[in-house]
Coordinates of C-alpha atoms and ligand atoms in Angstrom, one line a residue:
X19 CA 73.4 21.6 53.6
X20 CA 69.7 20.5 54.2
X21 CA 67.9 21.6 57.6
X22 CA 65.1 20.7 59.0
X23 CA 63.2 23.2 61.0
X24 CA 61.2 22.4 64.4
X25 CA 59.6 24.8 66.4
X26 CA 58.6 23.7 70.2
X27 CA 61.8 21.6 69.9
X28 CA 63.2 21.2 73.3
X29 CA 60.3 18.6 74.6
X30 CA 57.4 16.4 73.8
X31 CA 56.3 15.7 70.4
X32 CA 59.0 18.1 69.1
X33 CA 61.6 16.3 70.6
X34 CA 60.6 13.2 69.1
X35 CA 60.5 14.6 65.4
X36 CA 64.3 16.3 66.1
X37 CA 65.4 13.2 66.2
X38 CA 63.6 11.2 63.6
X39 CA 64.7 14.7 61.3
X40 CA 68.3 13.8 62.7
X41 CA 67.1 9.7 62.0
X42 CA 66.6 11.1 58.3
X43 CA 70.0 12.4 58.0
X44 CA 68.8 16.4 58.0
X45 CA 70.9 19.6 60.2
X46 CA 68.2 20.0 62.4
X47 CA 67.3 23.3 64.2
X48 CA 65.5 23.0 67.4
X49 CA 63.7 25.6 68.1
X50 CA 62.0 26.5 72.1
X51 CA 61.3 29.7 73.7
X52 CA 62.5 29.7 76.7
X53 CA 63.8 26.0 78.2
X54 CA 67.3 26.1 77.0
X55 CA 68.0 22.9 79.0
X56 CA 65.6 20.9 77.6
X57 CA 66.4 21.9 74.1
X58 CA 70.2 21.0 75.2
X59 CA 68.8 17.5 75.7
X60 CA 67.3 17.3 72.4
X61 CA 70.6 18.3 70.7
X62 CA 72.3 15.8 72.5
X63 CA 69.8 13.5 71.8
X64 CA 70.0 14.3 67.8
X65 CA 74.1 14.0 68.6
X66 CA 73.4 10.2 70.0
X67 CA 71.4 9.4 66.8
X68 CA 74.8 10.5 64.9
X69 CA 73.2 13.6 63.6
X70 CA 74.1 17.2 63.9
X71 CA 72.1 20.2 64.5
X72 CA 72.5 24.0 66.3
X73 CA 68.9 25.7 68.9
X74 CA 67.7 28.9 67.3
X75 CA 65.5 30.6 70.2
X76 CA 62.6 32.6 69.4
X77 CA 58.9 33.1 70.4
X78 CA 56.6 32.1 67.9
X79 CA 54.1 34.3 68.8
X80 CA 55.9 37.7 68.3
X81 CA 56.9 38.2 64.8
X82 CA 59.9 40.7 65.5
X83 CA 61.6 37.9 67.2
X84 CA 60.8 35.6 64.5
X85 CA 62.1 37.9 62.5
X86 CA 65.0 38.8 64.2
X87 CA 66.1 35.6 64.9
X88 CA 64.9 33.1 62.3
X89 CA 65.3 36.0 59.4
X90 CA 68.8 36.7 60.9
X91 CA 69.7 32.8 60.5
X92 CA 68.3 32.5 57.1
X93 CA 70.7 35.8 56.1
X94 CA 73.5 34.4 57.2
X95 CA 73.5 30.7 56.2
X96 CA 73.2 31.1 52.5
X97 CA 74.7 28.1 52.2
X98 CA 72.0 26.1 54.4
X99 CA 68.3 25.7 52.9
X100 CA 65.8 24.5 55.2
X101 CA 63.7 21.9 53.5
X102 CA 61.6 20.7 56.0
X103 CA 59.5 22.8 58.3
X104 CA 57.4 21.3 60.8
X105 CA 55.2 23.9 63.0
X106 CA 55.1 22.5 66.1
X107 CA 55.1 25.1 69.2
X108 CA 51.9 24.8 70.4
X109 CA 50.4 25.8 73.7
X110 CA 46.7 25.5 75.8
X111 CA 45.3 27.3 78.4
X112 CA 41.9 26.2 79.0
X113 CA 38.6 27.2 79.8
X114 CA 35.0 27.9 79.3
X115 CA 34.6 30.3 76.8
X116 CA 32.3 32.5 79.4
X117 CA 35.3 32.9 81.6
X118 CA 37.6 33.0 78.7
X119 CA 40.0 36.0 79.3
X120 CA 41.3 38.3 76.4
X121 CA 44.7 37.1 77.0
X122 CA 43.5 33.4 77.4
X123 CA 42.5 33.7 73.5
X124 CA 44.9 36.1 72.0
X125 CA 48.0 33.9 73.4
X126 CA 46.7 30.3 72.4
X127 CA 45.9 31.8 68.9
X128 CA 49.5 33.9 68.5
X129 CA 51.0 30.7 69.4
X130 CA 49.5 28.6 66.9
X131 CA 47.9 30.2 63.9
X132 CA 50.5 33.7 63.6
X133 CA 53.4 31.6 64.5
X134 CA 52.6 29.0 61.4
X135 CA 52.0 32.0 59.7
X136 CA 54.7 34.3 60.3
X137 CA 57.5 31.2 60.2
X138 CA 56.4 29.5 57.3
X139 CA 56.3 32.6 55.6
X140 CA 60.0 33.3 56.0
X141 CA 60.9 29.9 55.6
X142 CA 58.9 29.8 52.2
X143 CA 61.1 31.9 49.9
X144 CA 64.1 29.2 50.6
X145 CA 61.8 26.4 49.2
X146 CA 60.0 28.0 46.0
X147 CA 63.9 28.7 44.9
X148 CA 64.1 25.3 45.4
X149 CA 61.6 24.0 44.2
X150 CA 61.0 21.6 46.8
X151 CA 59.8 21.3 50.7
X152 CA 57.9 19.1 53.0
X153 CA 55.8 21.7 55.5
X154 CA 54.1 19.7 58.4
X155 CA 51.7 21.6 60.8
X156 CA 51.0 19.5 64.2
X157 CA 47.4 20.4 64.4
X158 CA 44.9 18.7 66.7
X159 CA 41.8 16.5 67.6
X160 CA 40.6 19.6 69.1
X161 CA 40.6 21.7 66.0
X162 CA 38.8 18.9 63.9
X163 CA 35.8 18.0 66.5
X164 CA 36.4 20.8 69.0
X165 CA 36.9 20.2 72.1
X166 CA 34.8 22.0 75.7
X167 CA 37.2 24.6 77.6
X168 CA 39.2 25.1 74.4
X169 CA 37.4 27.3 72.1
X170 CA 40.8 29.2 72.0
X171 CA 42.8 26.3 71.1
X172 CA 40.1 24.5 68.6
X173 CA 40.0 27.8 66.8
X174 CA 43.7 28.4 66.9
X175 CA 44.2 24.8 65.2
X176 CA 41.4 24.9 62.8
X177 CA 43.2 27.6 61.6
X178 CA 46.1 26.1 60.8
X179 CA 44.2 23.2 59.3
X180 CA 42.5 25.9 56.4
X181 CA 45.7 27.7 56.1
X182 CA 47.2 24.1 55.0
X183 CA 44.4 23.2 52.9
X184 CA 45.4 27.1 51.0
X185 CA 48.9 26.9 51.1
X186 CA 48.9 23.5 50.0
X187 CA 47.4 24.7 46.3
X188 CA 49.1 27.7 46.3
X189 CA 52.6 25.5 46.3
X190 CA 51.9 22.7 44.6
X191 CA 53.3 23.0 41.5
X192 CA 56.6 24.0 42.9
X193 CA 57.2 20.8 44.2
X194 CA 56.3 21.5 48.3
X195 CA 53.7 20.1 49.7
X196 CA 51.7 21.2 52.8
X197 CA 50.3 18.7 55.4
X198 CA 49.1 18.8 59.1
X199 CA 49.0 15.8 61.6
X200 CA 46.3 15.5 64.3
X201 CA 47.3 14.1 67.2
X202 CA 45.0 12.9 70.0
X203 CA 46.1 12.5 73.6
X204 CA 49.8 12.0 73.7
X205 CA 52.4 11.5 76.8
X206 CA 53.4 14.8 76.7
X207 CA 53.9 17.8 79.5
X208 CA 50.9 19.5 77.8
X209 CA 48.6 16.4 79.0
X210 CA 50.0 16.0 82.4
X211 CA 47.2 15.9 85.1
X212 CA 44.8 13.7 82.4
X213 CA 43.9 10.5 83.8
X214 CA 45.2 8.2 81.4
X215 CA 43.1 4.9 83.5
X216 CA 40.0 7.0 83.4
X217 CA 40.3 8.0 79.7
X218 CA 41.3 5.1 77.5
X219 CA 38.2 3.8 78.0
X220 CA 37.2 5.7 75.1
X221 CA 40.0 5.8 72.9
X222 CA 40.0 2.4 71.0
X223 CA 44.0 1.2 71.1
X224 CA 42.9 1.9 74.9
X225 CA 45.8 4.1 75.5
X226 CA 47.6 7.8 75.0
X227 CA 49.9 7.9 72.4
X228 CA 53.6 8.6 72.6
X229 CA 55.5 11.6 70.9
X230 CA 57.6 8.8 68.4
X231 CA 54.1 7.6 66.9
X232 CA 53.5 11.2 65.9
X233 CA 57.1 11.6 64.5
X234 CA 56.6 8.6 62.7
X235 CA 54.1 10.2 60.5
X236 CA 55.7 13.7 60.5
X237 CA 58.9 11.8 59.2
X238 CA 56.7 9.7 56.9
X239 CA 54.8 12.9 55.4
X240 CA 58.6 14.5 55.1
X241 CA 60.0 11.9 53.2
X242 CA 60.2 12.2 49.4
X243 CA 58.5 9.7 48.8
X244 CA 55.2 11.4 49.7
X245 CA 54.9 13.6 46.9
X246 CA 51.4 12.9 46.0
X247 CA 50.4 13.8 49.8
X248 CA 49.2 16.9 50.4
X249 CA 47.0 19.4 51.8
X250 CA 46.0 16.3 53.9
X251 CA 45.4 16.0 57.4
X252 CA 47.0 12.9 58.9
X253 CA 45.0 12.1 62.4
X254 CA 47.0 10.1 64.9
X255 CA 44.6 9.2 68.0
X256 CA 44.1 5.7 68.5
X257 CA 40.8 5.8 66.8
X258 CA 39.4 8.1 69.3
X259 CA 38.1 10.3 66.1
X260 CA 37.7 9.7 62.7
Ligands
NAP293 P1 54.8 20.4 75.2 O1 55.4 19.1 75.7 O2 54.1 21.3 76.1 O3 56.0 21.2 74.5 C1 55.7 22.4 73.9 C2 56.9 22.9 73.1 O4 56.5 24.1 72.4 C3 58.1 23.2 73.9 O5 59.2 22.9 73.2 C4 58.0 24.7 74.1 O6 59.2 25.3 74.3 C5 57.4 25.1 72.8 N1 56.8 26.4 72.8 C6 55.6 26.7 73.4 N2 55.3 28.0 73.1 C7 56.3 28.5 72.3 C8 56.5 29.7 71.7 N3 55.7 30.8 71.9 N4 57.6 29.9 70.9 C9 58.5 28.8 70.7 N5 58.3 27.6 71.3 C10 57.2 27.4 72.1 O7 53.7 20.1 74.1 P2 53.5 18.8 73.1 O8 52.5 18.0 73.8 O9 54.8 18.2 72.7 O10 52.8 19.6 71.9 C11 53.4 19.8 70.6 C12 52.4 20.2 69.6 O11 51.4 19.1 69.5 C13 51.6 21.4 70.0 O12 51.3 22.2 68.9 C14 50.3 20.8 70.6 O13 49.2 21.7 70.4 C15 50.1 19.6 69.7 N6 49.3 18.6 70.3 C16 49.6 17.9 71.4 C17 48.8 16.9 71.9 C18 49.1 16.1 73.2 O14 48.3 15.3 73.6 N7 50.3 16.3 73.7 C19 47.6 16.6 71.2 C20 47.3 17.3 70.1 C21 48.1 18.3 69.6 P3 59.9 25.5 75.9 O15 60.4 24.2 76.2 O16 60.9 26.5 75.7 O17 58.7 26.0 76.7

């Protein structure tokens, strides 16, 4: 059976790529730390599209739970292969870098950068046996231009964006590729308190995006037919930044 993992499942942009994975005819495993109602939404959500899925929770950024639970999963469903990986768990907690506490910078960057790193890891043996995989990091504007108040999070997902670029060339040949998506400002919890009336101004579709636009390009990016893509870094912000 062919899965599709998604971490940060249970709302927002995750959600959205659930159920395009579901749309693509993938077992999708939601993945969410902590809001098991939400991610019961999202399964039901994937049932309505006529897919099928199961929530594996873990904390991305602590690698004995990723361990335990994701490593436990992939022991015991030999018969399940994970395809398609898309690193999505993301968090922000902003501020000036001046008043930037430790924890501010350690958890944004545990979050993002280890939790690609120790997922995609584990998730990794499946697809070089197989010789093939999709592996889609949801980056951000932030961690291409960088962003005031979030030199946590613009380091975190500048991160991800090199350790794409790497990965990319190191898999190549055994038919994954390795791609990120760059979103801009979409209707998601993680924006809420932006004022969208204030802010399209700049943004030149003079709007925030919504979490299907982004899933339309993770599913695009997923699909077979986008072999020749990778270590690319598909932006997705209304031509706010180019
Ligand atoms: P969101 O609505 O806040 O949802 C975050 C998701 O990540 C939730 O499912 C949450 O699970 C999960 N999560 C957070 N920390 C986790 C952890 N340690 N372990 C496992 N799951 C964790 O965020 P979003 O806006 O959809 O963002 C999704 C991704 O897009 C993030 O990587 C974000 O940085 C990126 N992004 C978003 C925007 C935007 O404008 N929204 C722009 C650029 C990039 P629980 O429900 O259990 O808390």
């Amino acid at each position: 059976m062919k899965c599709s993992l998604v971490t940060g499942g249970s709302r927002g942009i995750g959600r959205a790529i659930c159920i395009k994975m579901a749309q693509m005819g993938y077992y999708v495993l939601v993945n969410y730390r902590t809001n098991v109602e939400e991610a019961d939404r999202t399964l039901a959500l994937i049932r309505q599209e006529g897919g099928e899925g199961e929530l594996i929770p873990f904390d991305v950024s602590n690698k004995e739970d990723i361990q335990l639970s994701l490593g436990d999963w992939i022991k015991k469903n030999e018969g399940k292969y994970i395809e398609v990986l898309i690193n999505n768990a993301g968090i922000k907690d902003d501020v000036l870098m001046m008043w930037m506490k430790d924890e501010q910078w350690e958890n944004v960057i545990r979050t993002s950068l280890d939790g690609f790193f120790y997922v995609t890891r584990l998730v990794l043996e499946g697809m070089l046996l197989k010789k093939y995989g999709r592996i889609i990091n949801i980056v951000s504007l932030s961690g291409l231009k960088g962003l005031p108040g979030q030199t946590n999070y613009s380091a975190a997902k500048a991160g991800v964006i090199g350790a794409t670029k790497a990965l990319a060339q190191e898999v190549g040949r055994r038919g994954i590729t390795v791609n990120a998506v760059a979103p801009g400002f979409i209707k998601t919890d993680m924006i809420e308190g932006l004022d969208e009336a204030a802010m399209k101004k700049m943004i030149p579709v003079n709007r925030f995006g919504l979490p299907e636009e982004v899933a339309h390009a993770v599913g695009f990016l997923a699909s077979k037919e986008a072999a020749y893509i990778t270590a690319e870094v598909l932006s997705i912000n209304g031509g706010l930044y180019s």
